[in-house]
C-alpha cells in the first residue's frame, strides 16, 4: 500500500506489512518519538528520534521489521524515552555497550590462548565442540558482566541432563578459566563460575571397559585366529593386543612413525592424550604382521586406511565389530585390551613404572614431574615377553611350562 493511504497511528500490523518502498528512503511517524523506516530496496526498520542532553536531535535504530514487531518497538521506545527524560545520553550509552565484551568475544580470546598452550588436538577439539554446541548458543550474545551464577548453573545443568558428566566436569573448569580471564582484564569484579562444583550432580559409577583375564585368553586368541574380518582389521587388533595402545592411536598410526628395522613406533605428542611424545616397542610377532600389512597399505600414509577414503583411518567401530563377530560382544572391547595387558603384566611381576609408561599414562604428584624415564629397553623386553606369553596361552602349554615365562623383574 502507499503511505498516502495510512489512516491512523500507531501503524497497524497490516500497514507495516504492506507499506511499499519508494524511489527514496522514507520514515513514517508511528507514535511518540518512534518512526517506521522503509528503504528503497524494501527493507524495513524502526528508528527513535530523541533529544540529547546537549540539545541536539539524534536518531537511534531499534531493529529491523518484522524481527522487531510494532508492539516491541513501542515498548522499547517508551523505555528509552524514559531514560532520555532522566538526562541519559543514549549515544554515549551505546558506545559504552559496544565497548563491553560479549561472552563469545571473551571465549574466543580464551580459546586462542588455549591453542598456544600446546594442548593435544583431541582436547582442543573437545573444547571447540563444547563452545559451539553448549556455551556459545546459550551465552554468546550476553555481555560478560551481566552473566550470573544462575546462568552458568543452567548451562552446566543441561550438559548434565544428557548424562555427559565428564564433559560437565571439564566445562566447569573451562568456564572458571574464562571468567578468571574476565576478572584479570577488568571486565568483572568476581568469577561467577568459581562455585559451579557445589551444584554439580554426582556422576554414576564409572563402567570400566570389558576386558579379559588370563584364564579367558586361550579361547579368545584361538577365536581371533579364526576371525573372518579383513586382514587389515585383524592386523589392527593384534597391534592393539601386542602394544597395549589406545584404539585411536592404532587407528591413526602412520607408516612414517613405524621403523620396522628398529622395531619401534614413534608417536608425536600432538596425537597423544598426554601431549607427550612416546616410543612404543614392537615385538617380533607384530613385526611379522606389519611387514605383511606394508605390502597392502605401505604406499599410503596410514597403516589402517578406511575403505571409502584412504586418507581417513579405519572406522572407530571396526575393531569392536570384529571382536563382536568372534563372540566377544560385551566381553572385550578394543580399549579393554589395555586393561588385560596391564593386569597380566602386573600379575607376572613386571614393574609398575614399565607398565604405566607402556600405557602412556602420566604419573601424578612430584614423581610425575621429575620422572622422565622412558624405560625403552625394559619395555622392549617386557612386551616381547607378553607377546611370547600370549602365544604360549594360545597353543595351550601346561601350567609348568607357562611358569617358565614368569619374569624375575619384580616391582
Short mmCIF file of N, CA and C in Angstrom, two decimals, residues 16-177:
data_model
loop_
_atom_site.label_atom_id
_atom_site.label_comp_id
_atom_site.label_asym_id
_atom_site.label_seq_id
_atom_site.Cartn_x
_atom_site.Cartn_y
_atom_site.Cartn_z
N UNK A 16 2.14 -2.05 8.41
CA UNK A 16 3.57 -2.34 8.47
C UNK A 16 3.97 -3.39 7.44
N UNK A 17 3.13 -4.39 7.27
CA UNK A 17 3.42 -5.46 6.31
C UNK A 17 3.36 -4.98 4.87
N UNK A 18 2.37 -4.09 4.57
CA UNK A 18 2.05 -3.78 3.17
C UNK A 18 2.67 -2.49 2.65
N UNK A 19 3.28 -1.68 3.54
CA UNK A 19 3.86 -0.42 3.04
C UNK A 19 4.89 -0.69 1.95
N UNK A 20 4.73 0.03 0.83
CA UNK A 20 5.59 -0.20 -0.33
C UNK A 20 6.79 0.74 -0.33
N UNK A 21 7.91 0.28 -0.84
CA UNK A 21 9.08 1.18 -0.96
C UNK A 21 8.87 2.21 -2.06
N UNK A 22 9.61 3.30 -1.96
CA UNK A 22 9.55 4.35 -2.98
C UNK A 22 10.96 4.56 -3.53
N UNK A 23 11.09 5.49 -4.42
CA UNK A 23 12.39 5.73 -5.06
C UNK A 23 13.44 6.14 -4.03
N UNK A 24 13.00 6.84 -2.97
CA UNK A 24 13.91 7.25 -1.91
C UNK A 24 13.44 6.66 -0.58
N UNK A 25 14.38 6.48 0.33
CA UNK A 25 14.03 6.02 1.67
C UNK A 25 13.10 7.03 2.33
N UNK A 26 12.19 6.53 3.18
CA UNK A 26 11.33 7.46 3.91
C UNK A 26 11.01 6.90 5.29
N UNK A 27 10.58 7.80 6.19
CA UNK A 27 10.15 7.42 7.54
C UNK A 27 8.70 7.85 7.72
N UNK A 28 7.94 6.98 8.40
CA UNK A 28 6.55 7.30 8.73
C UNK A 28 6.41 7.35 10.24
N UNK A 29 5.80 8.43 10.74
CA UNK A 29 5.58 8.58 12.18
C UNK A 29 4.64 7.48 12.68
N UNK A 30 5.01 6.88 13.82
CA UNK A 30 4.17 5.84 14.41
C UNK A 30 3.57 6.31 15.73
N UNK A 31 4.43 6.70 16.66
CA UNK A 31 3.98 7.17 17.98
C UNK A 31 5.09 8.04 18.54
N UNK A 32 4.93 8.52 19.76
CA UNK A 32 5.87 9.50 20.32
C UNK A 32 7.33 9.07 20.12
N UNK A 33 8.05 9.84 19.31
CA UNK A 33 9.46 9.62 19.06
C UNK A 33 9.78 8.44 18.15
N UNK A 34 8.79 7.61 17.79
CA UNK A 34 9.04 6.38 17.04
C UNK A 34 8.61 6.53 15.58
N UNK A 35 9.51 6.11 14.68
CA UNK A 35 9.26 6.19 13.24
C UNK A 35 9.53 4.83 12.59
N UNK A 36 8.75 4.54 11.55
CA UNK A 36 8.92 3.31 10.78
C UNK A 36 9.62 3.67 9.48
N UNK A 37 10.79 3.09 9.27
CA UNK A 37 11.60 3.45 8.10
C UNK A 37 11.46 2.39 7.02
N UNK A 38 11.23 2.84 5.78
CA UNK A 38 11.14 1.94 4.62
C UNK A 38 12.20 2.39 3.62
N UNK A 39 13.14 1.49 3.32
CA UNK A 39 14.21 1.83 2.39
C UNK A 39 13.79 1.51 0.97
N UNK A 40 14.46 2.11 0.03
CA UNK A 40 14.11 1.93 -1.38
C UNK A 40 14.27 0.48 -1.84
N UNK A 41 15.11 -0.28 -1.13
CA UNK A 41 15.29 -1.69 -1.50
C UNK A 41 14.25 -2.61 -0.87
N UNK A 42 13.32 -2.02 -0.08
CA UNK A 42 12.23 -2.78 0.51
C UNK A 42 12.44 -3.18 1.96
N UNK A 43 13.65 -3.01 2.51
CA UNK A 43 13.88 -3.38 3.91
C UNK A 43 13.20 -2.36 4.83
N UNK A 44 12.77 -2.86 5.99
CA UNK A 44 12.02 -2.02 6.93
C UNK A 44 12.65 -2.10 8.32
N UNK A 45 12.60 -1.00 9.06
CA UNK A 45 13.18 -0.97 10.40
C UNK A 45 12.54 0.13 11.23
N UNK A 46 12.91 0.15 12.53
CA UNK A 46 12.38 1.13 13.47
C UNK A 46 13.46 2.13 13.86
N UNK A 47 13.10 3.42 13.93
CA UNK A 47 14.01 4.48 14.35
C UNK A 47 13.38 5.29 15.48
N UNK A 48 14.19 5.69 16.45
CA UNK A 48 13.72 6.54 17.54
C UNK A 48 14.37 7.91 17.39
N UNK A 49 13.56 8.95 17.44
CA UNK A 49 14.10 10.32 17.40
C UNK A 49 14.03 10.89 18.81
N UNK A 50 15.16 11.36 19.30
CA UNK A 50 15.21 11.85 20.68
C UNK A 50 16.19 13.03 20.75
N UNK A 51 16.12 13.78 21.85
CA UNK A 51 16.99 14.93 22.03
C UNK A 51 18.07 14.58 23.04
N UNK A 52 19.33 14.79 22.64
CA UNK A 52 20.47 14.52 23.51
C UNK A 52 20.59 15.62 24.58
N UNK A 53 21.33 15.39 25.65
CA UNK A 53 21.49 16.40 26.71
C UNK A 53 22.05 17.73 26.20
N UNK A 54 22.78 17.70 25.07
CA UNK A 54 23.34 18.94 24.53
C UNK A 54 22.32 19.71 23.70
N UNK A 55 21.08 19.23 23.62
CA UNK A 55 20.01 19.92 22.91
C UNK A 55 19.86 19.54 21.46
N UNK A 56 20.76 18.68 20.96
CA UNK A 56 20.69 18.28 19.55
C UNK A 56 19.85 17.02 19.39
N UNK A 57 19.11 16.99 18.26
CA UNK A 57 18.29 15.82 17.97
C UNK A 57 19.16 14.70 17.38
N UNK A 58 18.77 13.47 17.67
CA UNK A 58 19.53 12.32 17.16
C UNK A 58 18.58 11.16 16.87
N UNK A 59 19.07 10.21 16.09
CA UNK A 59 18.31 9.01 15.74
C UNK A 59 18.98 7.78 16.37
N UNK A 60 18.15 6.82 16.77
CA UNK A 60 18.67 5.54 17.27
C UNK A 60 17.88 4.41 16.64
N UNK A 61 18.58 3.47 16.01
CA UNK A 61 17.92 2.31 15.43
C UNK A 61 17.45 1.35 16.51
N UNK A 62 16.23 0.83 16.34
CA UNK A 62 15.67 -0.11 17.32
C UNK A 62 15.50 -1.52 16.76
N UNK A 63 16.00 -1.76 15.55
CA UNK A 63 15.93 -3.10 14.99
C UNK A 63 15.10 -3.17 13.73
N UNK A 64 15.25 -4.26 13.02
CA UNK A 64 14.56 -4.44 11.74
C UNK A 64 13.16 -5.02 11.95
N UNK A 65 12.32 -4.78 10.97
CA UNK A 65 10.97 -5.34 10.97
C UNK A 65 10.93 -6.44 9.91
N UNK A 66 10.33 -7.59 10.18
CA UNK A 66 9.42 -7.91 11.30
C UNK A 66 10.12 -8.55 12.52
N UNK A 67 11.45 -8.60 12.51
CA UNK A 67 12.13 -9.19 13.67
C UNK A 67 11.71 -8.48 14.95
N UNK A 68 11.59 -7.15 14.88
CA UNK A 68 11.05 -6.37 15.99
C UNK A 68 9.65 -5.93 15.59
N UNK A 69 8.66 -6.43 16.31
CA UNK A 69 7.27 -6.12 15.97
C UNK A 69 6.90 -4.69 16.36
N UNK A 70 5.71 -4.25 15.96
CA UNK A 70 5.26 -2.92 16.32
C UNK A 70 5.15 -2.75 17.82
N UNK A 71 4.57 -3.72 18.49
CA UNK A 71 4.42 -3.62 19.95
C UNK A 71 5.77 -3.58 20.64
N UNK A 72 6.70 -4.44 20.20
CA UNK A 72 8.03 -4.47 20.80
C UNK A 72 8.75 -3.14 20.59
N UNK A 73 8.63 -2.57 19.41
CA UNK A 73 9.28 -1.29 19.12
C UNK A 73 8.71 -0.17 19.99
N UNK A 74 7.40 -0.17 20.20
CA UNK A 74 6.77 0.87 21.02
C UNK A 74 7.17 0.72 22.48
N UNK A 75 7.22 -0.51 22.97
CA UNK A 75 7.64 -0.73 24.35
C UNK A 75 9.08 -0.28 24.55
N UNK A 76 9.94 -0.61 23.59
CA UNK A 76 11.34 -0.23 23.70
C UNK A 76 11.50 1.28 23.62
N UNK A 77 10.76 1.91 22.71
CA UNK A 77 10.83 3.37 22.57
C UNK A 77 10.39 4.05 23.87
N UNK A 78 9.34 3.51 24.50
CA UNK A 78 8.85 4.08 25.75
C UNK A 78 9.92 4.02 26.83
N UNK A 79 10.60 2.87 26.96
CA UNK A 79 11.64 2.71 27.99
C UNK A 79 12.83 3.63 27.70
N UNK A 80 13.21 3.74 26.44
CA UNK A 80 14.37 4.58 26.10
C UNK A 80 14.06 6.06 26.32
N UNK A 81 12.85 6.50 25.99
CA UNK A 81 12.49 7.90 26.21
C UNK A 81 12.43 8.24 27.69
N UNK A 82 12.11 7.24 28.51
CA UNK A 82 12.17 7.46 29.96
C UNK A 82 13.62 7.72 30.38
N UNK A 83 14.56 7.01 29.78
CA UNK A 83 15.98 7.23 30.07
C UNK A 83 16.40 8.63 29.62
N UNK A 84 15.91 9.02 28.43
CA UNK A 84 16.23 10.35 27.90
C UNK A 84 15.73 11.43 28.84
N UNK A 85 14.54 11.26 29.38
CA UNK A 85 13.96 12.24 30.29
C UNK A 85 14.74 12.36 31.59
N UNK A 86 15.54 11.33 31.92
CA UNK A 86 16.39 11.37 33.11
C UNK A 86 17.74 12.04 32.82
N UNK A 87 17.93 12.45 31.56
CA UNK A 87 19.17 13.11 31.19
C UNK A 87 20.24 12.17 30.68
N UNK A 88 19.86 10.93 30.41
CA UNK A 88 20.84 9.94 29.91
C UNK A 88 21.04 10.13 28.41
N UNK A 89 22.30 10.09 27.98
CA UNK A 89 22.64 10.24 26.57
C UNK A 89 22.66 8.85 25.94
N UNK A 90 21.69 8.53 25.11
CA UNK A 90 21.61 7.20 24.51
C UNK A 90 22.81 6.90 23.62
N UNK A 91 23.35 7.91 22.98
CA UNK A 91 24.51 7.69 22.12
C UNK A 91 25.72 7.28 22.95
N UNK A 92 25.92 7.93 24.09
CA UNK A 92 27.04 7.59 24.97
C UNK A 92 26.86 6.18 25.53
N UNK A 93 25.61 5.88 25.91
CA UNK A 93 25.32 4.54 26.42
C UNK A 93 25.62 3.48 25.38
N UNK A 94 25.25 3.74 24.12
CA UNK A 94 25.50 2.79 23.04
C UNK A 94 26.99 2.56 22.85
N UNK A 95 27.78 3.63 22.96
CA UNK A 95 29.23 3.49 22.82
C UNK A 95 29.81 2.65 23.95
N UNK A 96 29.29 2.85 25.15
CA UNK A 96 29.77 2.07 26.28
C UNK A 96 29.40 0.60 26.13
N UNK A 97 28.18 0.36 25.64
CA UNK A 97 27.74 -1.03 25.43
C UNK A 97 28.62 -1.71 24.38
N UNK A 98 28.97 -0.95 23.35
CA UNK A 98 29.80 -1.50 22.29
C UNK A 98 31.18 -1.87 22.81
N UNK A 99 31.67 -1.11 23.78
CA UNK A 99 33.00 -1.37 24.34
C UNK A 99 32.99 -2.57 25.27
N UNK A 100 31.84 -2.94 25.81
CA UNK A 100 31.74 -4.08 26.71
C UNK A 100 31.84 -5.38 25.90
N UNK A 101 32.66 -6.32 26.33
CA UNK A 101 32.77 -7.57 25.57
C UNK A 101 31.60 -8.50 25.82
N UNK A 102 31.22 -9.22 24.80
CA UNK A 102 30.24 -10.27 24.95
C UNK A 102 30.97 -11.58 25.27
N UNK A 103 30.22 -12.54 25.78
CA UNK A 103 30.83 -13.82 26.15
C UNK A 103 31.54 -14.46 24.97
N UNK A 104 30.94 -14.36 23.77
CA UNK A 104 31.54 -15.00 22.61
C UNK A 104 32.93 -14.43 22.32
N UNK A 105 33.11 -13.12 22.55
CA UNK A 105 34.41 -12.50 22.30
C UNK A 105 35.44 -12.95 23.33
N UNK A 106 35.02 -12.97 24.59
CA UNK A 106 35.94 -13.40 25.64
C UNK A 106 36.28 -14.88 25.49
N UNK A 107 35.29 -15.71 25.16
CA UNK A 107 35.52 -17.14 25.00
C UNK A 107 36.48 -17.42 23.85
N UNK A 108 36.36 -16.68 22.76
CA UNK A 108 37.27 -16.87 21.63
C UNK A 108 38.69 -16.43 21.99
N UNK A 109 38.79 -15.36 22.75
CA UNK A 109 40.10 -14.91 23.25
C UNK A 109 40.74 -16.00 24.09
N UNK A 110 39.96 -16.58 25.00
CA UNK A 110 40.46 -17.65 25.86
C UNK A 110 40.85 -18.88 25.04
N UNK A 111 40.03 -19.22 24.03
CA UNK A 111 40.31 -20.40 23.20
C UNK A 111 41.62 -20.23 22.43
N UNK A 112 41.86 -19.03 21.92
CA UNK A 112 43.12 -18.79 21.21
C UNK A 112 44.30 -18.98 22.16
N UNK A 113 44.16 -18.56 23.39
CA UNK A 113 45.22 -18.75 24.38
C UNK A 113 45.45 -20.24 24.65
N UNK A 114 44.36 -21.03 24.67
CA UNK A 114 44.49 -22.47 24.88
C UNK A 114 45.24 -23.12 23.72
N UNK A 115 45.02 -22.61 22.52
CA UNK A 115 45.75 -23.16 21.37
C UNK A 115 47.25 -22.92 21.50
N UNK A 116 47.61 -21.83 22.14
CA UNK A 116 49.03 -21.53 22.34
C UNK A 116 49.65 -22.37 23.46
N UNK A 117 48.80 -23.09 24.22
CA UNK A 117 49.29 -23.92 25.33
C UNK A 117 49.79 -25.28 24.88
N UNK A 118 49.78 -25.53 23.56
CA UNK A 118 50.27 -26.80 23.01
C UNK A 118 49.49 -28.00 23.55
N UNK A 119 48.17 -27.85 23.62
CA UNK A 119 47.33 -28.96 24.06
C UNK A 119 47.18 -29.99 22.94
N UNK A 120 46.82 -31.20 23.31
CA UNK A 120 46.57 -32.24 22.32
C UNK A 120 45.40 -31.83 21.42
N UNK A 121 45.45 -32.24 20.16
CA UNK A 121 44.40 -31.89 19.21
C UNK A 121 43.03 -32.37 19.70
N UNK A 122 43.01 -33.54 20.32
CA UNK A 122 41.75 -34.10 20.81
C UNK A 122 41.14 -33.20 21.87
N UNK A 123 41.98 -32.64 22.75
CA UNK A 123 41.50 -31.75 23.81
C UNK A 123 40.97 -30.45 23.21
N UNK A 124 41.71 -29.90 22.26
CA UNK A 124 41.26 -28.66 21.62
C UNK A 124 39.94 -28.86 20.89
N UNK A 125 39.80 -30.01 20.24
CA UNK A 125 38.54 -30.28 19.54
C UNK A 125 37.38 -30.39 20.53
N UNK A 126 37.64 -31.00 21.67
CA UNK A 126 36.59 -31.13 22.69
C UNK A 126 36.18 -29.76 23.20
N UNK A 127 37.16 -28.88 23.43
CA UNK A 127 36.85 -27.51 23.87
C UNK A 127 36.03 -26.79 22.81
N UNK A 128 36.47 -26.91 21.54
CA UNK A 128 35.78 -26.23 20.44
C UNK A 128 34.34 -26.71 20.34
N UNK A 129 34.14 -28.03 20.42
CA UNK A 129 32.80 -28.60 20.32
C UNK A 129 31.91 -28.11 21.46
N UNK A 130 32.47 -28.05 22.67
CA UNK A 130 31.68 -27.61 23.83
C UNK A 130 31.30 -26.14 23.70
N UNK A 131 32.23 -25.33 23.22
CA UNK A 131 31.91 -23.92 22.98
C UNK A 131 30.78 -23.79 21.96
N UNK A 132 30.92 -24.48 20.83
CA UNK A 132 29.98 -24.32 19.73
C UNK A 132 28.61 -24.91 20.02
N UNK A 133 28.57 -26.01 20.76
CA UNK A 133 27.30 -26.72 20.96
C UNK A 133 26.58 -26.32 22.25
N UNK A 134 27.35 -25.94 23.28
CA UNK A 134 26.73 -25.71 24.59
C UNK A 134 26.83 -24.26 25.08
N UNK A 135 28.03 -23.70 25.01
CA UNK A 135 28.24 -22.40 25.67
C UNK A 135 27.86 -21.21 24.81
N UNK A 136 28.31 -21.18 23.57
CA UNK A 136 28.03 -20.00 22.74
C UNK A 136 26.54 -19.85 22.41
N UNK A 137 25.80 -20.93 22.09
CA UNK A 137 24.36 -20.74 21.84
C UNK A 137 23.63 -20.16 23.04
N UNK A 138 24.06 -20.51 24.24
CA UNK A 138 23.35 -20.05 25.44
C UNK A 138 23.86 -18.70 25.94
N UNK A 139 25.16 -18.46 25.81
CA UNK A 139 25.77 -17.28 26.44
C UNK A 139 26.45 -16.32 25.47
N UNK A 140 26.62 -16.73 24.23
CA UNK A 140 27.44 -15.98 23.28
C UNK A 140 27.12 -14.52 23.15
N UNK A 141 25.83 -14.17 23.10
CA UNK A 141 25.43 -12.77 22.87
C UNK A 141 25.27 -11.99 24.17
N UNK A 142 25.50 -12.64 25.30
CA UNK A 142 25.37 -11.95 26.58
C UNK A 142 26.63 -11.17 26.90
N UNK A 143 26.46 -10.00 27.52
CA UNK A 143 27.63 -9.25 27.97
C UNK A 143 28.26 -9.96 29.16
N UNK A 144 29.57 -9.97 29.17
CA UNK A 144 30.31 -10.73 30.18
C UNK A 144 29.93 -10.31 31.59
N UNK A 145 29.76 -9.01 31.81
CA UNK A 145 29.50 -8.53 33.17
C UNK A 145 28.05 -8.72 33.60
N UNK A 146 27.21 -9.25 32.71
CA UNK A 146 25.81 -9.46 33.05
C UNK A 146 25.48 -10.93 33.31
N UNK A 147 26.42 -11.81 33.04
CA UNK A 147 26.18 -13.25 33.22
C UNK A 147 26.26 -13.58 34.70
N UNK A 148 25.27 -14.30 35.20
CA UNK A 148 25.17 -14.63 36.62
C UNK A 148 25.55 -16.08 36.89
N UNK A 149 25.71 -16.39 38.18
CA UNK A 149 25.95 -17.77 38.58
C UNK A 149 24.79 -18.66 38.12
N UNK A 150 23.58 -18.14 38.23
CA UNK A 150 22.40 -18.90 37.83
C UNK A 150 22.43 -19.23 36.34
N UNK A 151 22.89 -18.29 35.52
CA UNK A 151 23.01 -18.55 34.08
C UNK A 151 23.96 -19.71 33.82
N UNK A 152 25.11 -19.70 34.49
CA UNK A 152 26.11 -20.75 34.29
C UNK A 152 25.61 -22.08 34.84
N UNK A 153 24.92 -22.04 35.97
CA UNK A 153 24.37 -23.27 36.54
C UNK A 153 23.37 -23.90 35.58
N UNK A 154 22.58 -23.07 34.90
CA UNK A 154 21.59 -23.58 33.96
C UNK A 154 22.26 -24.25 32.76
N UNK A 155 23.29 -23.61 32.21
CA UNK A 155 24.01 -24.17 31.07
C UNK A 155 24.68 -25.49 31.48
N UNK A 156 25.33 -25.46 32.64
CA UNK A 156 26.01 -26.65 33.14
C UNK A 156 25.01 -27.78 33.39
N UNK A 157 23.84 -27.44 33.91
CA UNK A 157 22.82 -28.43 34.19
C UNK A 157 22.31 -29.13 32.94
N UNK A 158 22.24 -28.40 31.83
CA UNK A 158 21.77 -29.00 30.58
C UNK A 158 22.76 -30.04 30.08
N UNK A 159 24.05 -29.83 30.31
CA UNK A 159 25.05 -30.83 29.93
C UNK A 159 24.88 -32.07 30.80
N UNK A 160 24.64 -31.86 32.08
CA UNK A 160 24.41 -32.99 32.98
C UNK A 160 23.12 -33.74 32.62
N UNK A 161 22.13 -33.01 32.12
CA UNK A 161 20.84 -33.64 31.77
C UNK A 161 21.03 -34.73 30.72
N UNK A 162 22.00 -34.57 29.85
CA UNK A 162 22.23 -35.60 28.83
C UNK A 162 23.27 -36.64 29.28
N UNK A 163 23.52 -36.64 30.60
CA UNK A 163 24.39 -37.63 31.24
C UNK A 163 25.86 -37.51 30.82
N UNK A 164 26.24 -36.36 30.30
CA UNK A 164 27.63 -36.13 29.91
C UNK A 164 28.40 -35.56 31.10
N UNK A 165 28.56 -36.38 32.14
CA UNK A 165 29.11 -35.88 33.40
C UNK A 165 30.59 -35.51 33.27
N UNK A 166 31.32 -36.24 32.46
CA UNK A 166 32.74 -35.92 32.29
C UNK A 166 32.91 -34.60 31.55
N UNK A 167 32.07 -34.38 30.52
CA UNK A 167 32.09 -33.11 29.79
C UNK A 167 31.68 -31.98 30.72
N UNK A 168 30.68 -32.23 31.57
CA UNK A 168 30.23 -31.21 32.52
C UNK A 168 31.37 -30.82 33.46
N UNK A 169 32.12 -31.82 33.92
CA UNK A 169 33.24 -31.54 34.82
C UNK A 169 34.29 -30.69 34.12
N UNK A 170 34.62 -31.04 32.88
CA UNK A 170 35.60 -30.26 32.13
C UNK A 170 35.08 -28.85 31.87
N UNK A 171 33.77 -28.74 31.57
CA UNK A 171 33.18 -27.44 31.28
C UNK A 171 33.26 -26.53 32.49
N UNK A 172 33.07 -27.09 33.68
CA UNK A 172 33.20 -26.27 34.91
C UNK A 172 34.60 -25.64 34.97
N UNK A 173 35.59 -26.44 34.66
CA UNK A 173 36.96 -25.92 34.68
C UNK A 173 37.19 -24.87 33.61
N UNK A 174 36.65 -25.11 32.42
CA UNK A 174 36.85 -24.16 31.33
C UNK A 174 36.14 -22.84 31.61
N UNK A 175 34.91 -22.90 32.12
CA UNK A 175 34.20 -21.67 32.46
C UNK A 175 34.93 -20.90 33.55
N UNK A 176 35.49 -21.62 34.49
CA UNK A 176 36.26 -20.97 35.55
C UNK A 176 37.44 -20.21 34.97
N UNK A 177 38.10 -20.81 33.98
CA UNK A 177 39.24 -20.15 33.33
C UNK A 177 38.80 -18.93 32.52
#
